[in-house]
Tab-separated table of C-alpha atoms in Angstrom:
chain	number	residue	atom	x	y	z
A	1	MET	CA	-0.019	-0.025	-0.031
A	2	GLU	CA	1.290	3.477	-0.892
A	3	ILE	CA	0.178	6.724	0.815
A	4	SER	CA	1.537	10.090	-0.320
A	5	ASN	CA	1.592	13.730	0.736
A	6	ILE	CA	1.280	13.363	4.503
A	7	THR	CA	1.579	16.267	6.989
A	8	VAL	CA	1.580	15.774	10.726
A	9	ASN	CA	1.637	19.007	12.870
A	10	LYS	CA	1.540	18.505	16.580
A	11	SER	CA	1.548	21.403	19.043
A	12	GLY	CA	0.405	22.398	22.511
A	13	LYS	CA	0.246	20.284	25.620
A	14	ILE	CA	-0.670	16.638	25.151
A	15	ASP	CA	-4.236	15.802	26.187
A	16	LEU	CA	-4.082	12.227	27.437
A	17	LYS	CA	-7.765	11.713	26.702
A	18	SER	CA	-7.550	12.456	22.944
A	19	ASP	CA	-4.046	13.126	21.655
A	20	PRO	CA	-1.799	10.365	20.346
A	21	GLN	CA	1.630	9.978	21.920
A	22	GLY	CA	4.592	10.556	19.569
A	23	ALA	CA	4.506	12.298	16.245
A	24	GLY	CA	4.594	10.626	12.863
A	25	PHE	CA	2.400	8.812	10.430
A	26	PHE	CA	1.890	6.520	13.383
A	27	GLY	CA	2.273	8.351	16.736
A	28	THR	CA	3.118	5.193	18.546
A	29	ILE	CA	3.142	1.528	17.513
A	30	GLY	CA	3.092	-0.677	20.517
A	31	SER	CA	1.746	-3.949	21.834
A	32	LEU	CA	-1.123	-3.750	24.350
A	33	PRO	CA	-0.870	-4.813	27.937
A	34	GLY	CA	-2.198	-8.263	28.699
A	35	GLU	CA	-5.570	-8.910	30.270
A	36	ASP	CA	-6.757	-9.858	33.767
A	37	ASP	CA	-3.781	-10.604	36.030
A	38	ASN	CA	-1.333	-10.346	33.158
A	39	ILE	CA	-1.652	-6.578	32.853
A	40	LEU	CA	2.182	-6.100	32.762
A	41	MET	CA	2.649	-8.725	30.126
A	42	SER	CA	2.077	-8.431	26.327
A	43	LYS	CA	-1.227	-9.152	24.792
A	44	GLY	CA	0.376	-10.226	21.516
A	45	GLN	CA	2.433	-9.048	18.548
A	46	VAL	CA	1.567	-6.010	16.473
A	47	THR	CA	2.603	-6.213	12.809
A	48	VAL	CA	2.885	-3.543	10.137
A	49	THR	CA	3.993	-4.693	6.707
A	50	GLY	CA	4.086	-3.494	3.100
A	51	LEU	CA	3.334	0.140	3.814
A	52	ASN	CA	5.094	2.697	1.601
A	53	LEU	CA	4.954	6.468	2.410
A	54	LYS	CA	5.955	9.307	0.161
A	55	ASN	CA	6.383	13.028	0.929
A	56	VAL	CA	6.005	12.970	4.650
A	57	ASP	CA	6.355	16.177	6.695
A	58	VAL	CA	6.234	15.789	10.475
A	59	ARG	CA	6.515	18.699	12.948
A	60	ASN	CA	6.249	18.430	16.723
A	61	THR	CA	6.434	21.410	19.086
A	62	SER	CA	4.773	19.615	22.022
A	63	THR	CA	6.993	19.186	25.119
A	64	GLU	CA	4.475	18.945	27.964
A	65	VAL	CA	1.595	16.881	29.154
A	66	LYS	CA	-1.706	18.683	30.087
A	67	HIS	CA	-2.490	18.265	33.790
A	68	GLU	CA	-6.213	18.172	33.880
A	69	THR	CA	-8.423	18.004	36.946
A	70	GLY	CA	-10.898	15.178	36.691
A	71	LEU	CA	-8.870	13.146	34.209
A	72	LEU	CA	-9.772	9.791	35.736
A	73	ASP	CA	-13.441	10.654	36.241
A	74	GLY	CA	-13.778	11.508	32.585
A	75	LEU	CA	-12.146	8.370	31.368
A	76	LEU	CA	-13.593	5.857	33.795
A	77	GLY	CA	-17.177	7.040	33.623
A	78	GLY	CA	-19.429	4.756	35.533
A	79	ALA	CA	-16.540	2.599	36.750
A	80	THR	CA	-15.130	5.238	39.158
A	81	TRP	CA	-16.362	3.065	42.046
A	82	LEU	CA	-13.343	0.863	41.312
A	83	LEU	CA	-11.070	3.711	42.322
A	84	GLY	CA	-12.130	3.454	45.962
A	85	PHE	CA	-10.898	-0.153	46.144
A	86	LEU	CA	-7.682	0.723	44.347
A	87	LEU	CA	-6.909	3.666	46.573
A	88	ASP	CA	-7.321	1.509	49.715
A	89	LEU	CA	-5.163	-1.285	48.290
A	90	LEU	CA	-2.360	1.159	47.221
A	91	GLY	CA	-2.568	3.377	50.232
A	92	ILE	CA	-3.244	6.532	48.185
A	93	ASP	CA	-5.336	9.259	49.765
A	94	SER	CA	-7.544	10.493	46.965
A	95	VAL	CA	-8.527	10.203	43.288
A	96	SER	CA	-6.830	13.525	42.547
A	97	ASP	CA	-3.526	12.182	44.129
A	98	LEU	CA	-3.788	9.093	41.933
A	99	ALA	CA	-4.327	11.274	38.885
A	100	ASP	CA	-1.307	13.440	39.764
A	101	MET	CA	0.786	10.351	40.154
A	102	LEU	CA	-0.267	9.052	36.740
A	103	LEU	CA	0.417	12.449	35.118
A	104	ASN	CA	3.782	12.752	36.887
A	105	GLY	CA	4.682	9.293	35.526
A	106	MET	CA	3.677	10.406	32.053
A	107	ASP	CA	5.831	13.584	32.364
A	108	ALA	CA	8.848	11.356	33.091
A	109	ASN	CA	8.298	9.341	29.829
A	110	PRO	CA	10.133	11.242	27.103
A	111	SER	CA	9.090	8.815	24.305
A	112	MET	CA	5.818	10.586	24.400
A	113	PHE	CA	7.356	13.358	22.337
A	114	ALA	CA	9.472	11.219	20.011
A	115	ALA	CA	9.109	12.045	16.312
A	116	GLY	CA	9.773	10.128	13.082
A	117	SER	CA	8.281	10.124	9.565
A	118	PHE	CA	6.978	6.469	9.897
A	119	ALA	CA	6.394	6.438	13.622
A	120	GLY	CA	7.203	8.567	16.663
A	121	SER	CA	7.727	5.630	19.002
A	122	VAL	CA	7.868	1.848	18.646
A	123	ALA	CA	7.780	-0.256	21.744
A	124	GLY	CA	7.245	-3.844	22.881
A	125	GLN	CA	6.201	-6.770	20.817
A	126	VAL	CA	6.127	-5.157	17.392
A	127	GLU	CA	7.321	-6.250	13.899
A	128	ILE	CA	7.636	-3.775	11.013
A	129	THR	CA	8.637	-5.395	7.722
A	130	ASN	CA	8.940	-4.300	4.019
A	131	CYS	CA	7.948	-0.671	4.725
A	132	SER	CA	9.513	2.432	3.175
A	133	VAL	CA	9.487	6.273	3.417
A	134	GLU	CA	10.614	8.426	0.518
A	135	ASN	CA	11.121	12.202	0.850
A	136	ALA	CA	10.780	12.889	4.576
A	137	LYS	CA	11.161	15.988	6.752
A	138	VAL	CA	11.052	15.661	10.521
A	139	GLN	CA	11.218	18.537	12.968
A	140	ASN	CA	10.988	18.038	16.728
A	141	ALA	CA	11.283	20.377	19.735
A	142	ALA	CA	11.851	17.522	22.068
A	143	ASP	CA	14.384	14.650	22.325
A	144	ARG	CA	14.276	11.429	20.258
A	145	THR	CA	14.037	12.348	16.599
A	146	GLY	CA	14.677	10.053	13.670
A	147	GLY	CA	14.127	10.134	9.903
A	148	PHE	CA	12.100	6.936	10.076
A	149	ILE	CA	11.414	6.253	13.824
A	150	GLY	CA	12.050	8.556	16.766
A	151	ASP	CA	12.363	5.992	19.555
A	152	ILE	CA	12.596	2.166	19.522
A	153	GLN	CA	12.335	0.297	22.791
A	154	GLY	CA	12.274	-3.233	23.926
A	155	LYS	CA	10.317	-3.899	27.048
A	156	THR	CA	10.659	-6.184	30.117
A	157	LEU	CA	7.509	-8.106	30.967
A	158	TYR	CA	6.468	-8.440	34.578
A	159	THR	CA	4.088	-10.226	36.853
A	160	LEU	CA	2.442	-8.079	39.534
A	161	GLN	CA	2.843	-9.227	43.115
A	162	GLY	CA	0.216	-8.440	45.695
A	163	PRO	CA	-3.316	-9.404	46.843
A	164	GLY	CA	-5.434	-10.847	44.062
A	165	ARG	CA	-7.834	-7.980	44.501
A	166	LEU	CA	-5.117	-5.416	43.835
A	167	VAL	CA	-4.122	-7.142	40.574
A	168	GLU	CA	-7.769	-7.469	39.468
A	169	VAL	CA	-8.739	-3.886	40.212
A	170	LEU	CA	-5.568	-2.316	38.835
A	171	ALA	CA	-6.003	-4.317	35.579
A	172	ASP	CA	-9.574	-3.190	35.292
A	173	ILE	CA	-8.711	0.502	35.616
A	174	LEU	CA	-5.537	0.468	33.412
A	175	ASN	CA	-7.441	-1.197	30.581
A	176	MET	CA	-9.800	1.813	30.530
A	177	LEU	CA	-6.972	4.345	30.194
A	178	PRO	CA	-6.137	4.762	26.484
A	179	PHE	CA	-2.759	6.488	27.078
A	180	LEU	CA	-1.274	3.342	28.725
A	181	GLY	CA	0.205	0.604	26.585
A	182	LEU	CA	2.873	-1.984	27.182
A	183	GLY	CA	5.510	0.571	26.109
A	184	ASN	CA	4.834	2.931	29.038
A	185	VAL	CA	2.662	1.261	31.616
A	186	VAL	CA	5.436	0.037	33.877
A	187	ASP	CA	7.427	3.298	33.567
A	188	VAL	CA	4.418	5.344	34.431
A	189	LEU	CA	3.397	3.269	37.399
A	190	LEU	CA	6.941	3.235	38.786
A	191	ASN	CA	7.854	6.857	37.928
A	192	GLY	CA	4.572	8.059	39.350
A	193	GLY	CA	5.136	6.130	42.534
A	194	ILE	CA	1.926	4.066	42.157
A	195	LEU	CA	3.834	0.784	42.253
A	196	LYS	CA	7.090	-0.157	44.008
A	197	LEU	CA	9.878	-2.245	42.613
A	198	ASN	CA	9.171	-5.000	45.156
A	199	GLN	CA	5.647	-5.372	43.715
A	200	ILE	CA	6.793	-6.543	40.293
A	201	VAL	CA	8.881	-9.539	39.144
A	202	PRO	CA	10.529	-9.744	35.744
A	203	ALA	CA	9.030	-12.553	33.513
A	204	GLY	CA	10.373	-12.032	30.073
A	205	TYR	CA	11.383	-9.538	27.431
A	206	VAL	CA	9.973	-8.461	24.050
A	207	ALA	CA	11.986	-6.549	21.368
A	208	PRO	CA	10.655	-4.601	18.395
A	209	VAL	CA	11.916	-5.938	15.031
A	210	ILE	CA	12.293	-3.599	12.092
A	211	LYS	CA	13.255	-5.565	8.998
A	212	ASP	CA	13.681	-4.892	5.281
A	213	CYS	CA	12.691	-1.200	5.549
A	214	THR	CA	13.970	1.703	3.513
A	215	LEU	CA	14.351	5.417	4.073
A	216	THR	CA	15.216	7.550	1.073
A	217	ASN	CA	15.923	11.240	0.930
A	218	VAL	CA	15.366	12.602	4.443
A	219	ALA	CA	16.061	16.282	5.155
A	220	GLN	CA	19.142	16.176	7.392
A	221	ASP	CA	19.105	19.864	8.381
A	222	THR	CA	15.923	19.533	10.452
A	223	LEU	CA	16.711	16.267	12.318
A	224	GLY	CA	17.131	17.592	15.867
A	225	SER	CA	19.013	20.650	17.159
A	226	GLU	CA	21.780	21.566	19.483
A	227	THR	CA	19.362	21.648	22.419
A	228	THR	CA	17.848	18.219	21.852
A	229	GLY	CA	19.237	14.713	22.317
A	230	PHE	CA	18.961	11.337	20.568
A	231	ASN	CA	18.774	12.516	17.037
A	232	GLY	CA	19.479	10.085	14.149
A	233	GLY	CA	19.100	9.597	10.403
A	234	PHE	CA	17.041	6.404	10.636
A	235	ALA	CA	16.245	6.216	14.362
A	236	GLY	CA	16.823	8.753	17.118
A	237	ARG	CA	17.211	6.184	19.870
A	238	ILE	CA	17.261	2.399	20.010
A	239	GLU	CA	17.175	0.405	23.288
A	240	GLY	CA	16.611	-3.314	22.955
A	241	GLY	CA	15.308	-3.195	19.418
A	242	ILE	CA	16.401	-5.300	16.431
A	243	LEU	CA	17.167	-3.781	12.996
A	244	GLN	CA	17.654	-6.100	10.080
A	245	ASN	CA	18.543	-5.118	6.455
A	246	ILE	CA	17.747	-1.455	6.877
A	247	LYS	CA	18.623	0.824	3.951
């Protein structure tokens, strides 16, 4: 499939209820968290293949997350009663405290602002094969900028330790929050102070695979700046990813 003449212009603070994370034809490509008590595992592989893009112009000036009062109430709707159980189980005083902890965790996740012509961020159990971009321009006010992908991350899988009710309720709530995927759920929960390291146990690892993909004619003068980090011709940053036969 070929798609041409694509413009992505992202600005302002990211609204977690509606804005995609990352900037590119795909903002983020990532596997979903598992279900039930496997919320910190992968639900399965995400595959993108045979997609050819031409004349792609991506510009991101977003560098902050919008901190909105009532974030959880708006997303959980009639299921807000679950929050009472979760707050007791985690020892958190109020819904607003929990929302602040989630938002602080998101603030500490720089891949949210990654930019690339094909995808801003790729994380977890993902395979991208036989895809190409021809004629690309990528501008980003934040870190992690690449001609094809801004940020590529493998992810450790975990099991959650704690009372069965904690695992069940946390899974129910996380599955209702569209801004949490396998690529950021553990980072957000830990960075926000919602979970502690002694509550999770490593259970495996998944690495994105980018194979037989081509990037042709990317504007070099706009890929990053002196004030940003992790800027690259094909990918801005790679941690635990696998690249094969990239041209």
